[in-house]
mmCIF file with all atom_site columns, C-alpha atoms in Angstrom:
data_model
loop_
_atom_site.group_PDB
_atom_site.id
_atom_site.type_symbol
_atom_site.label_atom_id
_atom_site.label_alt_id
_atom_site.label_comp_id
_atom_site.label_asym_id
_atom_site.label_entity_id
_atom_site.label_seq_id
_atom_site.pdbx_PDB_ins_code
_atom_site.Cartn_x
_atom_site.Cartn_y
_atom_site.Cartn_z
_atom_site.occupancy
_atom_site.B_iso_or_equiv
_atom_site.pdbx_formal_charge
_atom_site.auth_seq_id
_atom_site.auth_comp_id
_atom_site.auth_asym_id
_atom_site.auth_atom_id
_atom_site.pdbx_PDB_model_num
ATOM 1   C CA . MET A 1 1   ? -67.479 -6.703  -135.453 1.00 94.00 ? 1   MET A CA 1
ATOM 2   C CA . PHE A 1 2   ? -69.421 -6.618  -132.173 1.00 97.00 ? 2   PHE A CA 1
ATOM 3   C CA . VAL A 1 3   ? -67.495 -5.670  -128.463 1.00 97.00 ? 3   VAL A CA 1
ATOM 4   C CA . VAL A 1 4   ? -69.820 -7.032  -125.548 1.00 97.00 ? 4   VAL A CA 1
ATOM 5   C CA . PHE A 1 5   ? -68.158 -4.925  -122.474 1.00 97.00 ? 5   PHE A CA 1
ATOM 6   C CA . GLY A 1 6   ? -68.825 -4.039  -118.999 1.00 94.00 ? 6   GLY A CA 1
ATOM 7   C CA . ARG A 1 7   ? -67.773 -3.547  -114.844 1.00 91.00 ? 7   ARG A CA 1
ATOM 8   C CA . PRO A 1 8   ? -65.315 -6.329  -114.331 1.00 89.00 ? 8   PRO A CA 1
ATOM 9   C CA . GLY A 1 9   ? -67.475 -8.855  -113.070 1.00 86.00 ? 9   GLY A CA 1
ATOM 10  C CA . ALA A 1 10  ? -70.808 -7.985  -115.070 1.00 89.00 ? 10  ALA A CA 1
ATOM 11  C CA . GLY A 1 11  ? -70.743 -11.150 -117.031 1.00 89.00 ? 11  GLY A CA 1
ATOM 12  C CA . LYS A 1 12  ? -69.536 -10.411 -120.024 1.00 92.00 ? 12  LYS A CA 1
ATOM 13  C CA . SER A 1 13  ? -67.772 -13.194 -120.806 1.00 91.00 ? 13  SER A CA 1
ATOM 14  C CA . THR A 1 14  ? -70.215 -16.157 -119.487 1.00 92.00 ? 14  THR A CA 1
ATOM 15  C CA . VAL A 1 15  ? -73.266 -14.123 -121.818 1.00 94.00 ? 15  VAL A CA 1
ATOM 16  C CA . SER A 1 16  ? -70.861 -13.460 -124.569 1.00 93.00 ? 16  SER A CA 1
ATOM 17  C CA . GLN A 1 17  ? -70.344 -17.335 -125.050 1.00 91.00 ? 17  GLN A CA 1
ATOM 18  C CA . ALA A 1 18  ? -73.979 -18.678 -124.375 1.00 92.00 ? 18  ALA A CA 1
ATOM 19  C CA . ALA A 1 19  ? -74.479 -16.630 -127.610 1.00 92.00 ? 19  ALA A CA 1
ATOM 20  C CA . VAL A 1 20  ? -71.772 -18.185 -129.436 1.00 90.00 ? 20  VAL A CA 1
ATOM 21  C CA . ARG A 1 21  ? -73.521 -21.568 -128.750 1.00 88.00 ? 21  ARG A CA 1
ATOM 22  C CA . LEU A 1 22  ? -76.520 -19.860 -129.464 1.00 89.00 ? 22  LEU A CA 1
ATOM 23  C CA . LEU A 1 23  ? -75.208 -18.846 -133.202 1.00 87.00 ? 23  LEU A CA 1
ATOM 24  C CA . GLY A 1 24  ? -74.170 -22.486 -134.982 1.00 75.00 ? 24  GLY A CA 1
ATOM 25  C CA . ASP A 1 25  ? -72.045 -25.024 -134.120 1.00 64.00 ? 25  ASP A CA 1
ATOM 26  C CA . GLY A 1 26  ? -70.963 -23.634 -130.356 1.00 58.00 ? 26  GLY A CA 1
ATOM 27  C CA . ASP A 1 27  ? -67.443 -24.484 -129.776 1.00 59.00 ? 27  ASP A CA 1
ATOM 28  C CA . SER A 1 28  ? -65.984 -20.594 -128.844 1.00 56.00 ? 28  SER A CA 1
ATOM 29  C CA . SER A 1 29  ? -62.137 -21.923 -129.473 1.00 59.00 ? 29  SER A CA 1
ATOM 30  C CA . LYS A 1 30  ? -62.086 -21.745 -132.595 1.00 71.00 ? 30  LYS A CA 1
ATOM 31  C CA . VAL A 1 31  ? -63.335 -19.905 -136.455 1.00 77.00 ? 31  VAL A CA 1
ATOM 32  C CA . CYS A 1 32  ? -67.120 -21.478 -136.244 1.00 76.00 ? 32  CYS A CA 1
ATOM 33  C CA . THR A 1 33  ? -69.954 -21.891 -138.718 1.00 77.00 ? 33  THR A CA 1
ATOM 34  C CA . GLY A 1 34  ? -72.818 -19.765 -137.809 1.00 82.00 ? 34  GLY A CA 1
ATOM 35  C CA . LYS A 1 35  ? -76.763 -20.862 -138.865 1.00 78.00 ? 35  LYS A CA 1
ATOM 36  C CA . LEU A 1 36  ? -79.906 -18.143 -138.211 1.00 80.00 ? 36  LEU A CA 1
ATOM 37  C CA . SER A 1 37  ? -83.185 -18.433 -139.597 1.00 77.00 ? 37  SER A CA 1
ATOM 38  C CA . ASN A 1 38  ? -82.912 -15.873 -142.933 1.00 77.00 ? 38  ASN A CA 1
ATOM 39  C CA . VAL A 1 39  ? -79.999 -15.611 -143.092 1.00 79.00 ? 39  VAL A CA 1
ATOM 40  C CA . ASP A 1 40  ? -76.661 -16.303 -145.380 1.00 81.00 ? 40  ASP A CA 1
ATOM 41  C CA . GLU A 1 41  ? -74.248 -19.096 -143.634 1.00 82.00 ? 41  GLU A CA 1
ATOM 42  C CA . PHE A 1 42  ? -71.665 -17.279 -141.683 1.00 86.00 ? 42  PHE A CA 1
ATOM 43  C CA . LEU A 1 43  ? -68.206 -17.635 -140.407 1.00 85.00 ? 43  LEU A CA 1
ATOM 44  C CA . TYR A 1 44  ? -67.322 -16.187 -136.606 1.00 88.00 ? 44  TYR A CA 1
ATOM 45  C CA . ILE A 1 45  ? -64.567 -16.356 -133.518 1.00 90.00 ? 45  ILE A CA 1
ATOM 46  C CA . TYR A 1 46  ? -64.752 -15.142 -129.975 1.00 92.00 ? 46  TYR A CA 1
ATOM 47  C CA . LEU A 1 47  ? -62.341 -13.640 -128.646 1.00 94.00 ? 47  LEU A CA 1
ATOM 48  C CA . ASP A 1 48  ? -62.207 -12.724 -125.036 1.00 94.00 ? 48  ASP A CA 1
ATOM 49  C CA . LEU A 1 49  ? -59.544 -9.877  -124.718 1.00 96.00 ? 49  LEU A CA 1
ATOM 50  C CA . ASP A 1 50  ? -58.290 -10.824 -121.182 1.00 93.00 ? 50  ASP A CA 1
ATOM 51  C CA . VAL A 1 51  ? -55.348 -13.770 -122.903 1.00 93.00 ? 51  VAL A CA 1
ATOM 52  C CA . CYS A 1 52  ? -53.800 -9.996  -123.510 1.00 95.00 ? 52  CYS A CA 1
ATOM 53  C CA . ILE A 1 53  ? -53.399 -9.460  -120.372 1.00 94.00 ? 53  ILE A CA 1
ATOM 54  C CA . PRO A 1 54  ? -49.903 -10.471 -119.098 1.00 94.00 ? 54  PRO A CA 1
ATOM 55  C CA . GLN A 1 55  ? -49.166 -11.363 -115.608 1.00 93.00 ? 55  GLN A CA 1
ATOM 56  C CA . TRP A 1 56  ? -47.387 -8.921  -113.961 1.00 93.00 ? 56  TRP A CA 1
ATOM 57  C CA . MET A 1 57  ? -51.019 -6.567  -114.558 1.00 92.00 ? 57  MET A CA 1
ATOM 58  C CA . LYS A 1 58  ? -53.176 -9.622  -112.585 1.00 90.00 ? 58  LYS A CA 1
ATOM 59  C CA . ASP A 1 59  ? -51.340 -9.721  -110.061 1.00 91.00 ? 59  ASP A CA 1
ATOM 60  C CA . ASN A 1 60  ? -51.576 -6.074  -109.257 1.00 90.00 ? 60  ASN A CA 1
ATOM 61  C CA . PHE A 1 61  ? -54.876 -6.025  -110.037 1.00 86.00 ? 61  PHE A CA 1
ATOM 62  C CA . ALA A 1 62  ? -55.335 -8.713  -106.826 1.00 82.00 ? 62  ALA A CA 1
ATOM 63  C CA . LYS A 1 63  ? -52.902 -6.279  -105.111 1.00 84.00 ? 63  LYS A CA 1
ATOM 64  C CA . GLY A 1 64  ? -56.022 -2.960  -106.021 1.00 82.00 ? 64  GLY A CA 1
ATOM 65  C CA . VAL A 1 65  ? -52.418 -1.802  -108.729 1.00 86.00 ? 65  VAL A CA 1
ATOM 66  C CA . TYR A 1 66  ? -54.357 -0.335  -111.894 1.00 88.00 ? 66  TYR A CA 1
ATOM 67  C CA . PRO A 1 67  ? -52.764 0.372   -115.386 1.00 90.00 ? 67  PRO A CA 1
ATOM 68  C CA . THR A 1 68  ? -51.208 3.903   -115.990 1.00 90.00 ? 68  THR A CA 1
ATOM 69  C CA . LEU A 1 69  ? -52.129 5.309   -119.031 1.00 90.00 ? 69  LEU A CA 1
ATOM 70  C CA . ALA A 1 70  ? -49.261 4.375   -120.827 1.00 92.00 ? 70  ALA A CA 1
ATOM 71  C CA . GLU A 1 71  ? -49.591 0.636   -119.751 1.00 93.00 ? 71  GLU A CA 1
ATOM 72  C CA . ARG A 1 72  ? -53.090 0.371   -121.056 1.00 93.00 ? 72  ARG A CA 1
ATOM 73  C CA . ILE A 1 73  ? -52.708 2.664   -124.366 1.00 93.00 ? 73  ILE A CA 1
ATOM 74  C CA . GLU A 1 74  ? -49.625 0.125   -124.738 1.00 95.00 ? 74  GLU A CA 1
ATOM 75  C CA . PHE A 1 75  ? -52.553 -2.799  -123.576 1.00 96.00 ? 75  PHE A CA 1
ATOM 76  C CA . THR A 1 76  ? -54.755 -1.749  -126.074 1.00 96.00 ? 76  THR A CA 1
ATOM 77  C CA . SER A 1 77  ? -52.287 -1.640  -128.859 1.00 96.00 ? 77  SER A CA 1
ATOM 78  C CA . ASN A 1 78  ? -50.917 -5.390  -128.711 1.00 97.00 ? 78  ASN A CA 1
ATOM 79  C CA . ALA A 1 79  ? -54.987 -6.173  -128.135 1.00 97.00 ? 79  ALA A CA 1
ATOM 80  C CA . CYS A 1 80  ? -55.564 -4.860  -131.454 1.00 97.00 ? 80  CYS A CA 1
ATOM 81  C CA . ASP A 1 81  ? -52.498 -6.072  -133.045 1.00 97.00 ? 81  ASP A CA 1
ATOM 82  C CA . TYR A 1 82  ? -54.015 -9.840  -131.306 1.00 96.00 ? 82  TYR A CA 1
ATOM 83  C CA . VAL A 1 83  ? -57.898 -9.408  -133.010 1.00 96.00 ? 83  VAL A CA 1
ATOM 84  C CA . THR A 1 84  ? -56.094 -8.376  -135.939 1.00 96.00 ? 84  THR A CA 1
ATOM 85  C CA . ASP A 1 85  ? -54.377 -11.721 -136.145 1.00 94.00 ? 85  ASP A CA 1
ATOM 86  C CA . LYS A 1 86  ? -56.797 -13.460 -135.145 1.00 92.00 ? 86  LYS A CA 1
ATOM 87  C CA . ILE A 1 87  ? -59.452 -12.020 -138.346 1.00 90.00 ? 87  ILE A CA 1
ATOM 88  C CA . ASN A 1 88  ? -56.811 -12.521 -140.904 1.00 89.00 ? 88  ASN A CA 1
ATOM 89  C CA . PHE A 1 89  ? -55.918 -16.363 -139.745 1.00 86.00 ? 89  PHE A CA 1
ATOM 90  C CA . ALA A 1 90  ? -60.158 -16.449 -139.936 1.00 83.00 ? 90  ALA A CA 1
ATOM 91  C CA . GLN A 1 91  ? -60.289 -14.816 -143.464 1.00 82.00 ? 91  GLN A CA 1
ATOM 92  C CA . ASN A 1 92  ? -57.360 -16.725 -144.912 1.00 81.00 ? 92  ASN A CA 1
ATOM 93  C CA . LYS A 1 93  ? -59.173 -20.029 -143.825 1.00 72.00 ? 93  LYS A CA 1
ATOM 94  C CA . ASN A 1 94  ? -62.658 -18.382 -144.979 1.00 65.00 ? 94  ASN A CA 1
ATOM 95  C CA . GLN A 1 95  ? -61.030 -18.880 -148.891 1.00 63.00 ? 95  GLN A CA 1
ATOM 96  C CA . PRO A 1 96  ? -62.567 -19.230 -151.411 1.00 61.00 ? 96  PRO A CA 1
ATOM 97  C CA . ASP A 1 97  ? -66.459 -19.079 -149.908 1.00 68.00 ? 97  ASP A CA 1
ATOM 98  C CA . ASN A 1 98  ? -65.857 -15.614 -148.786 1.00 72.00 ? 98  ASN A CA 1
ATOM 99  C CA . LYS A 1 99  ? -68.463 -16.177 -146.055 1.00 80.00 ? 99  LYS A CA 1
ATOM 100 C CA . ALA A 1 100 ? -69.496 -12.896 -144.137 1.00 82.00 ? 100 ALA A CA 1
ATOM 101 C CA . LEU A 1 101 ? -66.766 -12.716 -141.015 1.00 87.00 ? 101 LEU A CA 1
ATOM 102 C CA . ILE A 1 102 ? -68.377 -11.963 -137.341 1.00 89.00 ? 102 ILE A CA 1
ATOM 103 C CA . PRO A 1 103 ? -65.792 -11.459 -134.778 1.00 93.00 ? 103 PRO A CA 1
ATOM 104 C CA . ILE A 1 104 ? -66.966 -11.490 -131.274 1.00 95.00 ? 104 ILE A CA 1
ATOM 105 C CA . ILE A 1 105 ? -65.226 -9.393  -128.583 1.00 96.00 ? 105 ILE A CA 1
ATOM 106 C CA . SER A 1 106 ? -65.238 -9.464  -124.841 1.00 96.00 ? 106 SER A CA 1
ATOM 107 C CA . PHE A 1 107 ? -63.652 -7.310  -122.535 1.00 96.00 ? 107 PHE A CA 1
ATOM 108 C CA . SER A 1 108 ? -64.426 -4.892  -119.665 1.00 93.00 ? 108 SER A CA 1
ATOM 109 C CA . PHE A 1 109 ? -62.286 -1.605  -121.759 1.00 95.00 ? 109 PHE A CA 1
ATOM 110 C CA . VAL A 1 110 ? -63.290 -0.142  -117.907 1.00 91.00 ? 110 VAL A CA 1
ATOM 111 C CA . ASN A 1 111 ? -61.855 3.714   -119.449 1.00 92.00 ? 111 ASN A CA 1
ATOM 112 C CA . THR A 1 112 ? -62.519 6.666   -122.064 1.00 93.00 ? 112 THR A CA 1
ATOM 113 C CA . ASP A 1 113 ? -58.735 5.737   -123.450 1.00 93.00 ? 113 ASP A CA 1
ATOM 114 C CA . MET A 1 114 ? -59.248 2.338   -124.043 1.00 95.00 ? 114 MET A CA 1
ATOM 115 C CA . ARG A 1 115 ? -62.295 2.133   -126.294 1.00 96.00 ? 115 ARG A CA 1
ATOM 116 C CA . VAL A 1 116 ? -60.964 5.524   -127.947 1.00 96.00 ? 116 VAL A CA 1
ATOM 117 C CA . GLU A 1 117 ? -57.725 3.466   -129.161 1.00 96.00 ? 117 GLU A CA 1
ATOM 118 C CA . PHE A 1 118 ? -60.213 0.071   -129.894 1.00 97.00 ? 118 PHE A CA 1
ATOM 119 C CA . ARG A 1 119 ? -62.411 2.298   -132.084 1.00 97.00 ? 119 ARG A CA 1
ATOM 120 C CA . LYS A 1 120 ? -59.728 3.944   -134.227 1.00 97.00 ? 120 LYS A CA 1
ATOM 121 C CA . ARG A 1 121 ? -58.450 0.854   -134.886 1.00 97.00 ? 121 ARG A CA 1
ATOM 122 C CA . PHE A 1 122 ? -61.849 -1.023  -135.363 1.00 97.00 ? 122 PHE A CA 1
ATOM 123 C CA . PRO A 1 123 ? -64.265 1.613   -136.541 1.00 96.00 ? 123 PRO A CA 1
ATOM 124 C CA . HIS A 1 124 ? -67.363 -0.173  -137.975 1.00 94.00 ? 124 HIS A CA 1
ATOM 125 C CA . SER A 1 125 ? -67.884 -2.529  -134.498 1.00 95.00 ? 125 SER A CA 1
ATOM 126 C CA . GLU A 1 126 ? -70.789 -2.239  -132.946 1.00 96.00 ? 126 GLU A CA 1
ATOM 127 C CA . TRP A 1 127 ? -70.452 -2.135  -128.663 1.00 98.00 ? 127 TRP A CA 1
ATOM 128 C CA . ILE A 1 128 ? -72.894 -4.195  -126.443 1.00 97.00 ? 128 ILE A CA 1
ATOM 129 C CA . LEU A 1 129 ? -72.969 -3.414  -122.883 1.00 97.00 ? 129 LEU A CA 1
ATOM 130 C CA . VAL A 1 130 ? -73.694 -5.668  -120.337 1.00 96.00 ? 130 VAL A CA 1
ATOM 131 C CA . ASP A 1 131 ? -74.920 -2.903  -118.055 1.00 94.00 ? 131 ASP A CA 1
ATOM 132 C CA . THR A 1 132 ? -74.326 -3.254  -113.968 1.00 91.00 ? 132 THR A CA 1
ATOM 133 C CA . SER A 1 133 ? -73.983 -1.626  -111.029 1.00 86.00 ? 133 SER A CA 1
ATOM 134 C CA . MET A 1 134 ? -70.637 -1.945  -109.065 1.00 85.00 ? 134 MET A CA 1
ATOM 135 C CA . GLU A 1 135 ? -72.177 -3.778  -106.133 1.00 85.00 ? 135 GLU A CA 1
ATOM 136 C CA . VAL A 1 136 ? -73.721 -6.444  -108.397 1.00 81.00 ? 136 VAL A CA 1
ATOM 137 C CA . ALA A 1 137 ? -70.477 -6.400  -110.441 1.00 80.00 ? 137 ALA A CA 1
ATOM 138 C CA . GLU A 1 138 ? -68.100 -7.212  -107.784 1.00 80.00 ? 138 GLU A CA 1
ATOM 139 C CA . GLU A 1 139 ? -70.223 -9.558  -105.140 1.00 84.00 ? 139 GLU A CA 1
ATOM 140 C CA . ARG A 1 140 ? -69.222 -12.339 -108.643 1.00 78.00 ? 140 ARG A CA 1
ATOM 141 C CA . ILE A 1 141 ? -66.026 -11.347 -108.318 1.00 76.00 ? 141 ILE A CA 1
ATOM 142 C CA . LEU A 1 142 ? -65.363 -12.059 -104.868 1.00 74.00 ? 142 LEU A CA 1
ATOM 143 C CA . SER A 1 143 ? -67.745 -15.233 -105.629 1.00 74.00 ? 143 SER A CA 1
ATOM 144 C CA . ARG A 1 144 ? -65.134 -16.141 -107.734 1.00 68.00 ? 144 ARG A CA 1
ATOM 145 C CA . GLU A 1 145 ? -62.491 -17.945 -106.622 1.00 62.00 ? 145 GLU A CA 1
ATOM 146 C CA . ASP A 1 146 ? -60.465 -17.720 -110.177 1.00 58.00 ? 146 ASP A CA 1
ATOM 147 C CA . HIS A 1 147 ? -61.525 -14.420 -111.185 1.00 53.00 ? 147 HIS A CA 1
ATOM 148 C CA . PHE A 1 148 ? -58.117 -12.470 -110.951 1.00 54.00 ? 148 PHE A CA 1
ATOM 149 C CA . TYR A 1 149 ? -59.639 -8.853  -110.997 1.00 59.00 ? 149 TYR A CA 1
ATOM 150 C CA . LYS A 1 150 ? -61.012 -8.341  -106.923 1.00 54.00 ? 150 LYS A CA 1
ATOM 151 C CA . GLY A 1 151 ? -62.886 -5.082  -107.801 1.00 53.00 ? 151 GLY A CA 1
ATOM 152 C CA . SER A 1 152 ? -62.458 -2.153  -104.566 1.00 48.00 ? 152 SER A CA 1
ATOM 153 C CA . GLY A 1 153 ? -62.618 -5.094  -102.390 1.00 43.00 ? 153 GLY A CA 1
ATOM 154 C CA . ASP A 1 154 ? -63.723 -6.147  -98.496  1.00 40.00 ? 154 ASP A CA 1
ATOM 155 C CA . ILE A 1 155 ? -61.012 -6.003  -95.565  1.00 32.00 ? 155 ILE A CA 1
ATOM 156 C CA . GLN A 1 156 ? -62.413 -7.982  -92.502  1.00 34.00 ? 156 GLN A CA 1
ATOM 157 C CA . ASN A 1 157 ? -61.875 -6.408  -89.662  1.00 33.00 ? 157 ASN A CA 1
ATOM 158 C CA . GLU A 1 158 ? -61.518 -9.816  -87.658  1.00 34.00 ? 158 GLU A CA 1
ATOM 159 C CA . GLU A 1 159 ? -61.195 -8.403  -83.581  1.00 37.00 ? 159 GLU A CA 1
ATOM 160 C CA . GLU A 1 160 ? -64.375 -5.613  -84.317  1.00 37.00 ? 160 GLU A CA 1
ATOM 161 C CA . GLY A 1 161 ? -66.040 -8.176  -86.616  1.00 39.00 ? 161 GLY A CA 1
ATOM 162 C CA . ASP A 1 162 ? -66.966 -5.712  -89.421  1.00 38.00 ? 162 ASP A CA 1
ATOM 163 C CA . SER A 1 163 ? -66.295 -4.657  -92.788  1.00 33.00 ? 163 SER A CA 1
ATOM 164 C CA . THR A 1 164 ? -64.609 -1.556  -94.347  1.00 30.00 ? 164 THR A CA 1
ATOM 165 C CA . ARG A 1 165 ? -64.166 -0.513  -97.540  1.00 30.00 ? 165 ARG A CA 1
ATOM 166 C CA . LYS A 1 166 ? -60.634 -0.928  -99.336  1.00 32.00 ? 166 LYS A CA 1
ATOM 167 C CA . THR A 1 167 ? -59.889 2.577   -100.346 1.00 31.00 ? 167 THR A CA 1
ATOM 168 C CA . ILE A 1 168 ? -57.692 3.619   -102.935 1.00 33.00 ? 168 ILE A CA 1
ATOM 169 C CA . GLU A 1 169 ? -56.957 7.245   -103.109 1.00 35.00 ? 169 GLU A CA 1
ATOM 170 C CA . SER A 1 170 ? -58.578 8.729   -105.830 1.00 34.00 ? 170 SER A CA 1
ATOM 171 C CA . SER A 1 171 ? -57.869 10.433  -108.531 1.00 38.00 ? 171 SER A CA 1
ATOM 172 C CA . ASP A 1 172 ? -59.900 13.018  -111.654 1.00 40.00 ? 172 ASP A CA 1
ATOM 173 C CA . THR A 1 173 ? -56.523 12.242  -114.224 1.00 47.00 ? 173 THR A CA 1
ATOM 174 C CA . ASP A 1 174 ? -56.126 10.368  -117.479 1.00 53.00 ? 174 ASP A CA 1
ATOM 175 C CA . ASP A 1 175 ? -54.672 7.378   -114.915 1.00 57.00 ? 175 ASP A CA 1
ATOM 176 C CA . ASN A 1 176 ? -57.928 7.044   -113.514 1.00 52.00 ? 176 ASN A CA 1
ATOM 177 C CA . SER A 1 177 ? -56.113 5.439   -110.372 1.00 50.00 ? 177 SER A CA 1
ATOM 178 C CA . GLU A 1 178 ? -59.910 3.589   -109.276 1.00 55.00 ? 178 GLU A CA 1
ATOM 179 C CA . TRP A 1 179 ? -60.370 1.365   -112.496 1.00 66.00 ? 179 TRP A CA 1
ATOM 180 C CA . GLU A 1 180 ? -63.654 3.329   -111.900 1.00 79.00 ? 180 GLU A CA 1
ATOM 181 C CA . PHE A 1 181 ? -66.342 2.838   -115.178 1.00 87.00 ? 181 PHE A CA 1
ATOM 182 C CA . ASN A 1 182 ? -66.145 5.622   -117.562 1.00 90.00 ? 182 ASN A CA 1
ATOM 183 C CA . PRO A 1 183 ? -69.724 6.244   -118.946 1.00 92.00 ? 183 PRO A CA 1
ATOM 184 C CA . VAL A 1 184 ? -69.886 5.603   -122.416 1.00 94.00 ? 184 VAL A CA 1
ATOM 185 C CA . ASP A 1 185 ? -70.388 8.763   -124.645 1.00 93.00 ? 185 ASP A CA 1
ATOM 186 C CA . TYR A 1 186 ? -71.259 7.095   -128.208 1.00 95.00 ? 186 TYR A CA 1
ATOM 187 C CA . PRO A 1 187 ? -73.799 4.551   -129.414 1.00 95.00 ? 187 PRO A CA 1
ATOM 188 C CA . HIS A 1 188 ? -73.857 1.299   -128.138 1.00 96.00 ? 188 HIS A CA 1
ATOM 189 C CA . VAL A 1 189 ? -76.688 -1.524  -127.393 1.00 96.00 ? 189 VAL A CA 1
ATOM 190 C CA . ILE A 1 190 ? -77.309 -1.400  -123.590 1.00 97.00 ? 190 ILE A CA 1
ATOM 191 C CA . LEU A 1 191 ? -78.395 -4.814  -121.947 1.00 96.00 ? 191 LEU A CA 1
ATOM 192 C CA . ASP A 1 192 ? -79.735 -5.599  -118.415 1.00 95.00 ? 192 ASP A CA 1
ATOM 193 C CA . GLY A 1 193 ? -76.957 -7.289  -116.505 1.00 91.00 ? 193 GLY A CA 1
ATOM 194 C CA . ASN A 1 194 ? -79.229 -8.459  -114.088 1.00 92.00 ? 194 ASN A CA 1
ATOM 195 C CA . ASP A 1 195 ? -81.688 -10.629 -116.609 1.00 94.00 ? 195 ASP A CA 1
ATOM 196 C CA . GLU A 1 196 ? -80.664 -14.163 -117.573 1.00 95.00 ? 196 GLU A CA 1
ATOM 197 C CA . VAL A 1 197 ? -78.036 -14.833 -119.454 1.00 94.00 ? 197 VAL A CA 1
ATOM 198 C CA . ALA A 1 198 ? -79.734 -16.639 -121.626 1.00 95.00 ? 198 ALA A CA 1
ATOM 199 C CA . THR A 1 199 ? -82.128 -13.571 -122.057 1.00 96.00 ? 199 THR A CA 1
ATOM 200 C CA . ASN A 1 200 ? -78.685 -11.620 -122.366 1.00 96.00 ? 200 ASN A CA 1
ATOM 201 C CA . ALA A 1 201 ? -77.236 -14.266 -124.677 1.00 95.00 ? 201 ALA A CA 1
ATOM 202 C CA . LYS A 1 202 ? -80.378 -14.090 -127.423 1.00 95.00 ? 202 LYS A CA 1
ATOM 203 C CA . LYS A 1 203 ? -80.372 -10.234 -128.006 1.00 96.00 ? 203 LYS A CA 1
ATOM 204 C CA . ILE A 1 204 ? -77.006 -9.848  -128.514 1.00 96.00 ? 204 ILE A CA 1
ATOM 205 C CA . VAL A 1 205 ? -77.860 -13.037 -131.032 1.00 93.00 ? 205 VAL A CA 1
ATOM 206 C CA . ASP A 1 206 ? -80.938 -10.944 -132.535 1.00 93.00 ? 206 ASP A CA 1
ATOM 207 C CA . VAL A 1 207 ? -78.539 -7.934  -132.495 1.00 94.00 ? 207 VAL A CA 1
ATOM 208 C CA . ILE A 1 208 ? -75.791 -10.022 -135.152 1.00 92.00 ? 208 ILE A CA 1
ATOM 209 C CA . ARG A 1 209 ? -78.945 -11.181 -137.201 1.00 90.00 ? 209 ARG A CA 1
ATOM 210 C CA . ASN A 1 210 ? -80.294 -7.754  -137.757 1.00 90.00 ? 210 ASN A CA 1
ATOM 211 C CA . GLN A 1 211 ? -77.057 -7.122  -138.780 1.00 87.00 ? 211 GLN A CA 1
ATOM 212 C CA . LEU A 1 212 ? -76.813 -9.615  -140.996 1.00 85.00 ? 212 LEU A CA 1
ATOM 213 C CA . LEU A 1 213 ? -79.941 -8.728  -142.687 1.00 85.00 ? 213 LEU A CA 1
ATOM 214 C CA . ASN A 1 214 ? -79.375 -5.249  -142.926 1.00 83.00 ? 214 ASN A CA 1
ATOM 215 C CA . GLN A 1 215 ? -76.114 -6.188  -145.042 1.00 74.00 ? 215 GLN A CA 1
ATOM 216 C CA . LYS A 1 216 ? -78.594 -8.144  -147.875 1.00 63.00 ? 216 LYS A CA 1
#
């Protein structure tokens, strides 16, 4: 399993979907057959865990209200169940060919607690960070009208014509009220989020190819 993660707005889904198109038949909505040079044919499935976010949580994000520790743990548990169900479906479909199955997961995993819970369920996953600054990520979010997450946001003062940063009470507790992207304290691959999408997509494919080669 490969987990592509990073700040909201880093471009995780865009890069992951581009990598999916390079792997084989290019359909990110189903179990697909992967074909890479020098490795046996395999299956892969792409899962964007944003689909697991309930509408009430999206509404809260838009208002700058972030999930509590308890809510994050519950969400992560549900997301893990979703991934497990999708993997089981793909493996059942894989019978009797018994090809290798490569799940590719995309999600922000902002908080350490969410990463810990997910890694408990999927301890052999390899993590790939799309690394961007907070400023770049927020610029990308604000340029997308359909993005439910609006970051810390800017409030435009129409009378004075200036822009002031929307502030949310800071917290050093586990609840992480500012939804800051926590440092990553375990081995992971780092992609420069400022690179072209095609460049990072190829790097993800190279990581997958190397793992498949090492499994031979």
